Short mmCIF file of C-alpha atoms and ligand atoms in Angstrom, two decimals:
data_model
loop_
_atom_site.label_atom_id
_atom_site.label_comp_id
_atom_site.label_asym_id
_atom_site.label_seq_id
_atom_site.Cartn_x
_atom_site.Cartn_y
_atom_site.Cartn_z
CA MET A 1 0.01 0.01 -0.01
CA GLN A 2 1.22 3.45 -0.85
CA PRO A 3 -1.26 5.84 0.62
CA ILE A 4 0.21 8.90 -0.98
CA SER A 5 0.24 7.57 -4.47
CA ARG A 6 -3.29 6.19 -3.99
CA ARG A 7 -4.48 9.56 -2.86
CA GLY A 8 -2.94 11.22 -5.92
CA ILE A 9 -4.83 8.83 -8.07
CA LEU A 10 -8.10 9.29 -6.26
CA LEU A 11 -8.07 13.07 -6.52
CA LEU A 12 -7.76 12.85 -10.24
CA GLY A 13 -9.38 9.47 -10.58
CA GLY A 14 -12.81 10.64 -11.45
CA LEU A 15 -11.39 12.54 -14.34
CA GLY A 16 -9.80 9.34 -15.61
CA VAL A 17 -6.41 11.02 -15.82
CA THR A 18 -3.48 11.05 -13.48
CA ALA A 19 -0.24 12.94 -13.67
CA THR A 20 3.27 11.64 -13.66
CA ALA A 21 3.76 13.00 -10.14
CA VAL A 22 1.78 9.99 -8.82
CA GLY A 23 5.05 7.98 -8.92
CA GLY A 24 5.59 4.76 -7.13
CA ALA A 25 4.39 2.53 -9.96
CA GLY A 26 7.44 3.45 -11.98
CA LEU A 27 9.53 1.06 -9.89
CA LEU A 28 7.50 -1.86 -11.13
CA TRP A 29 8.44 -1.42 -14.75
CA GLY A 30 11.89 -2.45 -15.83
CA SER A 31 12.99 -0.34 -18.76
CA SER A 32 14.35 -3.32 -20.71
CA VAL A 33 11.23 -5.49 -20.91
CA ARG A 34 11.61 -7.94 -23.84
CA THR A 35 8.80 -7.99 -26.32
CA PRO A 36 6.85 -11.22 -25.73
CA PRO A 37 5.96 -13.21 -28.79
CA GLY A 38 2.25 -12.63 -28.50
CA PRO A 39 -0.40 -13.44 -31.19
CA ARG A 40 -1.24 -10.96 -33.87
CA PHE A 41 -3.69 -8.26 -32.88
CA ALA A 42 -7.13 -8.81 -34.24
CA GLU A 43 -10.51 -7.14 -33.92
CA PRO A 44 -14.03 -8.39 -33.90
CA THR A 45 -16.15 -8.30 -37.09
CA GLU A 46 -17.67 -4.99 -37.82
CA LEU A 47 -21.27 -4.33 -38.88
CA ALA A 48 -21.77 -0.75 -40.16
CA SER A 49 -24.97 1.20 -40.74
CA LYS A 50 -25.90 2.16 -44.32
CA ALA A 51 -28.17 5.10 -45.18
CA GLY A 52 -29.09 5.60 -41.50
CA ARG A 53 -29.98 2.01 -40.83
CA LEU A 54 -28.35 -0.98 -39.17
CA ARG A 55 -30.13 -4.27 -38.63
CA VAL A 56 -28.31 -7.03 -36.85
CA ARG A 57 -29.07 -10.41 -35.41
CA LEU A 58 -27.26 -11.23 -32.13
CA THR A 59 -27.43 -14.76 -30.89
CA ALA A 60 -26.26 -15.46 -27.31
CA ALA A 61 -25.08 -19.07 -27.00
CA GLY A 62 -22.63 -21.24 -25.31
CA GLY A 63 -19.76 -22.52 -27.49
CA ARG A 64 -16.14 -23.51 -27.85
CA VAL A 65 -13.87 -20.60 -28.51
CA ARG A 66 -10.18 -19.76 -28.33
CA LEU A 67 -9.55 -17.51 -25.34
CA GLY A 68 -6.00 -16.28 -24.99
CA ASP A 69 -3.91 -19.45 -25.52
CA ARG A 70 -6.66 -21.77 -24.35
CA ASP A 71 -9.57 -23.69 -25.78
CA ALA A 72 -12.56 -22.68 -23.74
CA SER A 73 -16.20 -23.26 -23.24
CA ALA A 74 -17.68 -19.79 -22.91
CA LEU A 75 -20.62 -17.59 -23.90
CA THR A 76 -20.63 -15.77 -27.27
CA PHE A 77 -22.59 -13.33 -29.40
CA ASN A 78 -22.63 -14.81 -32.86
CA GLY A 79 -19.89 -17.25 -32.00
CA GLY A 80 -17.26 -14.70 -31.10
CA ILE A 81 -15.66 -13.03 -28.10
CA PRO A 82 -16.13 -10.09 -28.27
CA GLY A 83 -19.32 -9.96 -30.25
CA PRO A 84 -19.47 -7.93 -33.53
CA THR A 85 -18.72 -4.28 -33.43
CA LEU A 86 -21.66 -2.09 -34.34
CA ARG A 87 -20.64 1.07 -36.20
CA LEU A 88 -23.22 3.85 -36.26
CA LYS A 89 -23.64 7.52 -36.98
CA ALA A 90 -25.71 10.02 -35.00
CA GLY A 91 -29.30 9.94 -36.25
CA ASP A 92 -29.17 6.27 -37.14
CA ARG A 93 -31.73 3.67 -36.33
CA LEU A 94 -30.40 0.38 -34.97
CA SER A 95 -32.48 -2.79 -34.88
CA VAL A 96 -31.22 -5.78 -32.98
CA ARG A 97 -32.92 -9.21 -32.93
CA LEU A 98 -31.57 -10.85 -29.81
CA ARG A 99 -31.89 -14.62 -29.79
CA ASN A 100 -31.38 -16.38 -26.47
CA GLU A 101 -29.73 -19.83 -26.93
CA LEU A 102 -28.37 -19.82 -23.35
CA GLN A 103 -29.65 -21.93 -20.49
CA ASP A 104 -30.77 -18.77 -18.54
CA PRO A 105 -32.74 -15.65 -19.21
CA THR A 106 -30.88 -12.72 -20.73
CA ASN A 107 -31.41 -9.34 -22.41
CA LEU A 108 -29.43 -6.56 -23.97
CA HIS A 109 -28.23 -3.16 -22.80
CA VAL A 110 -26.53 -0.56 -25.02
CA HIS A 111 -24.26 0.94 -22.42
CA GLY A 112 -23.81 4.73 -22.72
CA LEU A 113 -26.06 5.36 -25.71
CA HIS A 114 -28.36 8.26 -25.31
CA VAL A 115 -31.59 6.50 -26.47
CA SER A 116 -35.06 5.89 -25.07
CA PRO A 117 -35.24 3.37 -22.16
CA GLU A 118 -38.83 2.56 -22.87
CA GLY A 119 -40.55 -0.35 -24.54
CA SER A 120 -38.22 -2.09 -26.97
CA GLY A 121 -35.61 0.62 -26.52
CA ASP A 122 -32.72 0.35 -24.03
CA ASN A 123 -35.04 -1.19 -21.43
CA PRO A 124 -33.16 -3.17 -18.68
CA PHE A 125 -36.45 -4.72 -17.48
CA VAL A 126 -36.98 -6.76 -20.60
CA MET A 127 -36.37 -10.45 -20.06
CA VAL A 128 -35.68 -12.93 -22.91
CA GLU A 129 -36.23 -16.53 -21.87
CA PRO A 130 -34.07 -19.38 -23.22
CA GLY A 131 -35.27 -20.24 -26.68
CA ASP A 132 -36.93 -16.79 -27.19
CA ALA A 133 -36.01 -13.81 -29.19
CA PHE A 134 -36.66 -10.07 -28.73
CA ASP A 135 -36.56 -7.21 -31.23
CA TYR A 136 -34.88 -4.07 -29.93
CA GLU A 137 -35.13 -0.76 -31.70
CA TYR A 138 -32.85 2.15 -30.90
CA GLU A 139 -33.04 5.61 -32.43
CA LEU A 140 -29.98 7.78 -31.98
CA PRO A 141 -30.73 11.48 -31.84
CA ALA A 142 -29.27 13.58 -34.70
CA ASP A 143 -26.87 15.18 -32.18
CA HIS A 144 -25.85 11.93 -30.43
CA PRO A 145 -22.28 12.35 -29.15
CA PRO A 146 -19.63 10.44 -31.08
CA GLY A 147 -17.51 7.98 -29.16
CA VAL A 148 -17.15 4.33 -28.07
CA TYR A 149 -20.00 2.57 -26.32
CA TRP A 150 -20.66 -1.12 -25.70
CA TYR A 151 -23.43 -3.66 -25.33
CA HIS A 152 -23.82 -6.48 -22.82
CA PRO A 153 -26.63 -8.44 -21.06
CA HIS A 154 -28.40 -6.82 -18.15
CA HIS A 155 -30.60 -9.45 -16.57
CA HIS A 156 -30.31 -8.75 -12.87
CA GLY A 157 -28.58 -11.62 -10.96
CA THR A 158 -26.65 -12.96 -13.88
CA VAL A 159 -25.09 -9.92 -15.42
CA ALA A 160 -21.57 -10.56 -14.00
CA ASP A 161 -21.70 -14.29 -15.06
CA GLN A 162 -22.80 -13.50 -18.56
CA VAL A 163 -20.38 -10.66 -19.16
CA ALA A 164 -17.46 -12.58 -17.68
CA GLY A 165 -18.61 -15.58 -19.85
CA GLY A 166 -17.94 -13.52 -22.96
CA LEU A 167 -21.16 -11.61 -23.77
CA PHE A 168 -20.08 -8.09 -24.78
CA GLY A 169 -19.25 -6.07 -27.84
CA ALA A 170 -18.51 -2.53 -28.88
CA ILE A 171 -20.61 0.15 -30.46
CA ILE A 172 -18.90 3.07 -32.24
CA VAL A 173 -20.66 6.25 -33.02
CA GLU A 174 -18.60 7.98 -35.69
CA ASP A 175 -17.31 11.55 -35.56
CA PRO A 176 -19.18 14.11 -37.59
CA GLU A 177 -15.74 15.50 -38.58
CA PRO A 178 -13.23 12.67 -38.80
CA ILE A 179 -10.19 12.87 -36.59
CA GLU A 180 -7.16 12.21 -38.83
CA ALA A 181 -5.23 9.05 -37.96
CA ALA A 182 -3.17 6.43 -39.80
CA ARG A 183 -5.62 3.78 -38.50
CA GLU A 184 -8.20 3.14 -35.87
CA ARG A 185 -8.09 0.27 -33.46
CA LEU A 186 -10.56 -1.09 -31.00
CA LEU A 187 -9.31 -2.78 -27.79
CA LEU A 188 -12.00 -4.51 -25.77
CA ILE A 189 -10.34 -5.56 -22.55
CA SER A 190 -11.93 -8.42 -20.51
CA ASP A 191 -10.83 -10.86 -17.89
CA VAL A 192 -11.83 -14.36 -17.10
CA SER A 193 -10.62 -17.48 -15.21
CA LEU A 194 -10.79 -20.91 -16.77
CA ASP A 195 -10.57 -24.27 -14.96
CA GLY A 196 -8.36 -27.15 -16.05
CA SER A 197 -10.85 -28.32 -18.74
CA GLY A 198 -11.33 -24.85 -20.17
CA GLN A 199 -14.70 -24.17 -18.59
CA ILE A 200 -15.34 -20.84 -16.96
CA ALA A 201 -14.05 -21.31 -13.40
CA ASP A 202 -16.55 -21.34 -10.52
CA VAL A 203 -16.66 -18.06 -8.66
CA SER A 204 -16.39 -18.23 -4.87
CA PRO A 205 -18.95 -16.42 -2.66
CA MET A 206 -16.12 -14.29 -1.49
CA ALA A 207 -15.22 -13.27 -5.05
CA ARG A 208 -18.86 -12.43 -5.70
CA MET A 209 -18.78 -10.04 -2.73
CA LEU A 210 -15.52 -8.38 -3.56
CA GLY A 211 -16.06 -8.45 -7.28
CA ARG A 212 -14.35 -11.19 -9.29
CA GLU A 213 -11.16 -10.63 -11.26
CA GLY A 214 -10.11 -13.21 -13.86
CA ASP A 215 -6.58 -14.28 -14.31
CA LEU A 216 -6.55 -14.10 -18.07
CA VAL A 217 -6.70 -10.48 -19.16
CA LEU A 218 -7.54 -10.33 -22.78
CA VAL A 219 -7.66 -7.77 -25.61
CA ASN A 220 -10.31 -8.71 -28.10
CA GLY A 221 -10.13 -12.27 -26.69
CA ARG A 222 -6.39 -12.54 -27.16
CA LEU A 223 -3.57 -12.65 -24.72
CA THR A 224 -0.94 -9.91 -25.08
CA PRO A 225 -1.45 -9.38 -28.77
CA ARG A 226 1.27 -7.65 -30.93
CA LEU A 227 0.40 -4.58 -32.92
CA ALA A 228 2.69 -3.04 -35.51
CA ALA A 229 3.16 0.47 -36.78
CA ARG A 230 5.71 2.77 -38.46
CA PRO A 231 7.47 5.54 -36.57
CA GLY A 232 5.66 8.83 -36.31
CA GLU A 233 2.26 7.30 -37.03
CA ARG A 234 -0.71 8.64 -35.17
CA GLU A 235 -3.31 5.94 -34.38
CA ARG A 236 -6.78 6.26 -32.87
CA TRP A 237 -7.28 3.73 -30.07
CA ARG A 238 -10.69 3.14 -28.54
CA VAL A 239 -10.37 1.09 -25.28
CA VAL A 240 -13.29 -0.48 -23.48
CA ASN A 241 -13.02 -1.84 -19.92
CA ALA A 242 -15.39 -4.78 -20.18
CA CYS A 243 -14.04 -6.49 -17.05
CA VAL A 244 -16.61 -7.35 -14.40
CA SER A 245 -14.62 -5.73 -11.52
CA ARG A 246 -11.02 -5.08 -12.60
CA TYR A 247 -9.88 -1.45 -12.79
CA LEU A 248 -7.50 -0.62 -15.64
CA ARG A 249 -4.91 2.01 -14.86
CA LEU A 250 -3.65 2.16 -18.42
CA ARG A 251 -0.09 3.16 -19.32
CA LEU A 252 1.54 3.08 -22.65
CA ASP A 253 5.35 3.16 -22.26
CA GLY A 254 7.29 4.10 -25.35
CA ALA A 255 4.72 6.18 -27.27
CA ARG A 256 2.96 9.48 -26.90
CA LEU A 257 -0.50 8.99 -25.35
CA GLN A 258 -3.27 11.57 -25.67
CA LEU A 259 -6.75 11.37 -24.29
CA ILE A 260 -9.53 12.62 -26.59
CA GLY A 261 -12.22 11.76 -24.09
CA ILE A 262 -13.78 9.34 -21.64
CA ASP A 263 -17.15 7.67 -22.40
CA SER A 264 -19.31 10.09 -24.38
CA GLY A 265 -17.43 13.11 -23.13
CA ARG A 266 -14.73 14.96 -25.06
CA PHE A 267 -12.05 17.41 -24.16
CA SER A 268 -11.95 20.46 -26.39
CA SER A 269 -8.50 19.28 -27.50
CA PRO A 270 -6.58 15.99 -26.82
CA ARG A 271 -4.63 15.97 -23.54
CA ASP A 272 -1.25 14.43 -23.06
CA VAL A 273 -1.53 11.83 -20.36
CA ASP A 274 0.77 9.31 -18.66
CA GLU A 275 -2.13 7.26 -17.35
CA VAL A 276 -5.84 6.77 -17.85
CA LEU A 277 -7.90 5.13 -15.10
CA LEU A 278 -10.79 3.07 -16.52
CA ALA A 279 -13.24 1.72 -13.98
CA PRO A 280 -15.31 -1.24 -15.10
CA GLY A 281 -17.65 0.09 -17.90
CA ASN A 282 -15.55 3.15 -18.77
CA ARG A 283 -14.05 3.72 -22.25
CA ALA A 284 -11.14 5.79 -23.35
CA ASP A 285 -10.80 7.47 -26.72
CA LEU A 286 -7.08 7.82 -27.34
CA LEU A 287 -4.44 9.04 -29.76
CA VAL A 288 -1.17 7.19 -29.89
CA THR A 289 1.81 8.68 -31.65
CA THR A 290 4.52 6.14 -32.18
CA THR A 291 8.37 6.25 -31.98
CA ALA A 292 10.72 3.56 -33.17
CA GLY A 293 11.07 0.65 -30.69
CA THR A 294 8.57 -1.38 -28.76
CA ALA A 295 5.80 0.23 -26.72
CA SER A 296 3.93 -1.67 -24.06
CA LEU A 297 0.32 -1.18 -23.09
CA ARG A 298 0.02 -2.06 -19.43
CA ALA A 299 -2.32 -1.84 -16.51
CA ALA A 300 -0.57 -0.53 -13.45
CA PRO A 301 -1.78 -1.86 -10.09
CA TYR A 302 -4.88 -0.21 -8.63
CA ASP A 303 -6.01 -0.82 -5.09
CA ARG A 304 -9.84 -0.74 -5.04
CA GLY A 305 -10.16 -1.34 -1.29
CA ASP A 306 -11.08 -4.27 0.84
CA ALA A 307 -14.03 -5.69 2.78
CA GLY A 308 -12.93 -3.75 5.91
CA GLY A 309 -13.15 -6.80 8.15
CA MET A 310 -16.79 -7.40 7.18
CA MET A 311 -16.17 -10.85 5.93
CA GLY A 312 -15.18 -11.96 9.43
CA GLY A 313 -11.57 -12.78 10.23
CA GLY A 314 -9.25 -10.81 8.01
CA SER A 315 -10.26 -8.52 5.23
CA PRO A 316 -8.99 -9.71 1.88
CA GLY A 317 -7.84 -6.93 -0.42
CA THR A 318 -8.91 -6.23 -3.98
CA LEU A 319 -5.95 -5.19 -5.89
CA SER A 320 -6.29 -5.01 -9.66
CA GLY A 321 -2.78 -6.21 -10.31
CA ALA A 322 -0.22 -5.16 -12.86
CA VAL A 323 -0.63 -6.72 -16.29
CA LEU A 324 0.91 -6.44 -19.71
CA LEU A 325 -1.99 -6.02 -22.10
CA ALA A 326 -0.44 -5.62 -25.56
CA THR A 327 2.76 -4.65 -27.29
CA LEU A 328 3.31 -2.28 -30.21
CA ALA A 329 6.30 -2.91 -32.40
CA VAL A 330 7.27 0.28 -34.28
CA GLU A 331 9.71 -0.01 -37.15
CA GLY A 332 10.39 0.94 -40.72
CA GLU A 333 10.49 4.31 -42.41
CA ALA A 334 9.14 7.18 -40.39
CA VAL A 335 6.06 8.97 -41.62
CA PRO A 336 5.46 12.76 -41.47
CA ALA A 337 3.45 14.04 -38.57
CA LEU A 338 -0.25 14.74 -38.94
CA PRO A 339 -1.69 18.18 -38.22
CA GLU A 340 -3.04 18.79 -34.64
CA VAL A 341 -6.60 17.68 -34.01
CA SER A 342 -9.07 20.55 -34.50
CA ALA A 343 -11.12 21.76 -31.51
CA GLN A 344 -13.97 19.42 -30.48
CA PRO A 345 -17.41 20.81 -29.74
CA ALA A 346 -18.05 21.16 -26.04
CA PRO A 347 -21.42 20.23 -24.53
CA ARG A 348 -23.35 22.58 -22.22
CA ASP A 349 -21.47 23.03 -18.95
CA LEU A 350 -23.92 21.94 -16.17
CA ARG A 351 -22.01 23.89 -13.53
CA SER A 352 -23.80 27.02 -14.59
CA ALA A 353 -27.18 25.37 -15.10
CA PRO A 354 -30.01 25.97 -12.58
CA VAL A 355 -30.43 22.88 -10.48
CA THR A 356 -33.95 21.69 -9.87
CA ALA A 357 -33.27 18.93 -7.37
CA ARG A 358 -30.42 17.76 -5.17
CA ARG A 359 -30.12 14.09 -3.96
CA GLU A 360 -27.81 12.07 -1.95
CA LEU A 361 -27.20 8.51 -2.90
CA THR A 362 -25.34 6.41 -0.36
CA PHE A 363 -23.61 3.26 -1.53
CA ALA A 364 -23.08 0.93 1.36
CA MET A 365 -21.91 -2.61 2.15
CA GLY A 366 -23.09 -4.17 5.32
CA MET A 367 -23.66 -7.48 6.93
CA GLY A 368 -26.73 -8.97 5.26
CA ALA A 369 -29.36 -10.64 7.37
CA GLY A 370 -30.48 -12.69 4.43
CA MET A 371 -28.48 -15.18 2.33
CA GLY A 372 -27.89 -17.36 5.46
CA GLY A 373 -25.80 -14.70 7.22
CA GLY A 374 -22.17 -14.12 6.75
CA MET A 375 -22.76 -12.48 3.39
CA MET A 376 -22.51 -8.74 2.77
CA SER A 377 -25.46 -6.74 1.61
CA PHE A 378 -25.00 -4.18 -1.13
CA THR A 379 -27.40 -1.26 -1.00
CA ILE A 380 -28.12 2.27 -2.21
CA ASN A 381 -29.78 4.42 0.42
CA GLY A 382 -30.26 1.35 2.58
CA ARG A 383 -32.22 -0.65 0.01
CA GLU A 384 -31.39 -3.52 -2.33
CA PHE A 385 -32.61 -3.50 -5.95
CA ASP A 386 -36.25 -4.10 -6.52
CA ALA A 387 -37.47 -3.98 -10.12
CA GLY A 388 -40.96 -3.21 -8.91
CA ARG A 389 -40.09 -0.06 -6.98
CA VAL A 390 -39.16 3.41 -8.26
CA ASP A 391 -36.40 4.85 -6.08
CA THR A 392 -35.91 8.21 -7.77
CA THR A 393 -38.25 10.34 -9.91
CA ALA A 394 -36.90 13.16 -12.02
CA ALA A 395 -38.59 15.67 -14.37
CA GLU A 396 -37.77 15.52 -18.11
CA GLY A 397 -35.63 18.49 -19.03
CA SER A 398 -34.47 19.22 -15.53
CA VAL A 399 -30.86 19.33 -14.20
CA GLU A 400 -30.18 17.47 -10.94
CA GLU A 401 -27.21 17.46 -8.69
CA TRP A 402 -26.45 14.11 -7.13
CA THR A 403 -24.02 13.53 -4.30
CA LEU A 404 -22.72 9.99 -4.56
CA VAL A 405 -21.63 8.93 -1.06
CA ASN A 406 -19.50 5.83 -0.64
CA ASP A 407 -19.60 4.73 3.02
CA SER A 408 -17.81 1.51 2.33
CA PRO A 409 -14.13 0.50 2.28
CA MET A 410 -14.20 -0.34 -1.40
CA ASP A 411 -14.48 1.84 -4.53
CA HIS A 412 -17.78 1.70 -6.44
CA PRO A 413 -17.93 2.80 -10.13
CA VAL A 414 -21.41 4.39 -10.33
CA HIS A 415 -23.20 4.10 -13.62
CA LEU A 416 -26.37 5.73 -14.80
CA HIS A 417 -28.14 4.55 -18.00
CA VAL A 418 -29.28 6.90 -20.79
CA TRP A 419 -28.32 10.25 -19.23
CA PRO A 420 -24.55 10.95 -18.79
CA MET A 421 -23.16 12.62 -15.60
CA GLN A 422 -20.88 15.66 -15.48
CA LEU A 423 -18.37 15.30 -12.62
CA ILE A 424 -18.35 18.46 -10.40
CA GLU A 425 -16.48 17.67 -7.22
CA VAL A 426 -14.55 14.91 -5.53
CA ASN A 427 -14.27 14.99 -1.69
CA GLY A 428 -15.08 18.72 -1.65
CA ARG A 429 -12.60 19.55 -4.30
CA GLU A 430 -13.91 20.98 -7.52
CA VAL A 431 -12.70 19.24 -10.64
CA GLU A 432 -11.64 21.14 -13.78
CA ALA A 433 -14.18 21.30 -16.48
CA VAL A 434 -14.45 17.69 -17.62
CA PRO A 435 -16.44 15.83 -20.20
CA ARG A 436 -19.53 13.79 -19.41
CA GLN A 437 -19.12 10.27 -18.22
CA ASP A 438 -21.56 7.45 -17.70
CA VAL A 439 -19.42 5.63 -15.14
CA VAL A 440 -17.99 7.77 -12.41
CA ASN A 441 -15.73 6.13 -9.84
CA VAL A 442 -16.63 6.84 -6.20
CA PRO A 443 -13.52 5.90 -4.20
CA ALA A 444 -13.77 4.13 -0.84
CA ARG A 445 -15.10 6.46 1.87
CA SER A 446 -15.53 9.32 -0.50
CA ARG A 447 -18.15 11.71 -1.76
CA VAL A 448 -18.46 12.63 -5.38
CA ARG A 449 -20.84 15.29 -6.80
CA VAL A 450 -22.28 15.11 -10.36
CA ARG A 451 -24.83 16.98 -12.40
CA ILE A 452 -27.16 15.32 -14.81
CA ALA A 453 -29.38 16.79 -17.49
CA PHE A 454 -32.44 14.66 -17.85
CA ASP A 455 -32.87 15.55 -21.45
CA ARG A 456 -35.06 14.25 -24.24
CA PHE A 457 -36.26 10.86 -22.86
CA THR A 458 -38.84 9.71 -20.33
CA GLY A 459 -39.31 6.34 -18.85
CA ARG A 460 -37.84 3.90 -16.23
CA SER A 461 -34.19 2.97 -16.16
CA VAL A 462 -31.45 2.16 -13.61
CA TYR A 463 -28.29 3.32 -11.93
CA HIS A 464 -25.95 0.93 -10.29
CA CYS A 465 -22.42 0.02 -9.29
CA HIS A 466 -20.61 -1.29 -12.39
CA ILE A 467 -18.66 -3.88 -10.45
CA LEU A 468 -21.26 -6.25 -11.90
CA ASP A 469 -21.08 -8.63 -8.95
CA HIS A 470 -22.14 -5.72 -6.72
CA GLU A 471 -25.00 -4.91 -9.10
CA ASP A 472 -26.13 -8.55 -9.09
CA ASN A 473 -25.90 -8.44 -5.29
CA GLY A 474 -28.41 -5.62 -5.17
CA MET A 475 -26.46 -2.33 -5.62
CA MET A 476 -28.86 -0.93 -8.16
CA GLY A 477 -31.81 1.52 -8.05
CA VAL A 478 -34.64 2.42 -10.41
CA ILE A 479 -35.14 5.91 -11.81
CA GLU A 480 -38.22 7.15 -13.55
CA VAL A 481 -38.01 10.30 -15.66
CA ARG A 482 -41.37 11.84 -16.50
CU1 C2O B 501 -22.87 -1.41 -18.53
CU2 C2O B 501 -26.31 -0.99 -16.45
O1 C2O B 501 -24.54 -1.26 -17.45
CU1 CU B 502 -25.11 0.88 -18.90
CU1 CU B 503 -19.52 -1.64 -6.07
#
């Protein structure tokens, strides 16, 4: 434990950016790491809209796949891990026929998209039974923010198992004005543990409390893939943290790293960064400018807290450990530099908006009376999730300020569907103007203030901890906008 460096991360953590001054982690990285002979980098199949329309069929089913260097029995959309990438433009209409060939109920959520939560839209209350199908229809507003989003099942109680099993894929909403780059890459990062026969390993009750982390950390289903580029090239990287509980404190040693934005939010111009912290569910939109040699994409260790003695006898920690994710071999003739990226449009700054309601949401872990005792309860304002109850009612068109209070000894990445959050304050300290995010990390024993514009849509949806084991354990609430 390094309390000072941890604090440094926390202060900036909500922003998703940390400065070099954080230190400490530097010691872990030798400067002469040999490039491992990983597999070639590969991306999922891409399905792109044409003339404002994309129709896809997604079949969720068990199957044999290659995961990292193992043959595995896992869960797939259309036979792959990740599922196909859906490429859209603002204003498009997306139709998805979801077919459930799993043993359990499932459904589909389009994480981060600003679309209606009602009916056959992004409705987390839909349930698709095994053998059944459901037709989803999503209409992206004409001014939908560009960026990287993702889809995954959202059937309460099995979300963590289904996402860890392999059910996730990316959604890209293209830029109205393209950002110039030699190439674009998508990196969906997931983690899973397999047993000796290649089945998804059983998850202990303890791991379900703390939030499971898998021992294979994969990029598009591959273990430490190798990318290649020429010196001086600028690449666009879109990174999705699709892990159930693992935090990714991303570092790219040996190349220039710039952050365009997090989730649906954008900075007015790309920022040079040493690190980007992605909580589960977060995405980073990055520019990578190469120099000759080998660059390594790594996750530095991140301490997300512990059970604070609540599990009786000792309190196991939850360290998202250091991992090498991918390598980038840069060689050949250098290419001339591309012009700077032009200024990105900024959304309305909610700090100056009139606030119509203020709420406090307290995320807590306690000893549960239920579940045979000895298990923790995961609550928001003292209550576990109940799909039949509305916890929060907001008026369409209003701006609310929410104080997210984390009373527990672990971090909770708080996620709200449909309406993005603007981070205002972390532990009483105002943050610089930042883009909107749909997952905001609330560090252990901290308070985070956000503002939300409940624009455009009405209906029922949810907010929850995006450590999906915590969500399945009840740390989720229902919001109705009307
Ligand atoms: Cu990515 Cu409600 O989830
Ligand atoms: Cu979501
Ligand atoms: Cu949590």
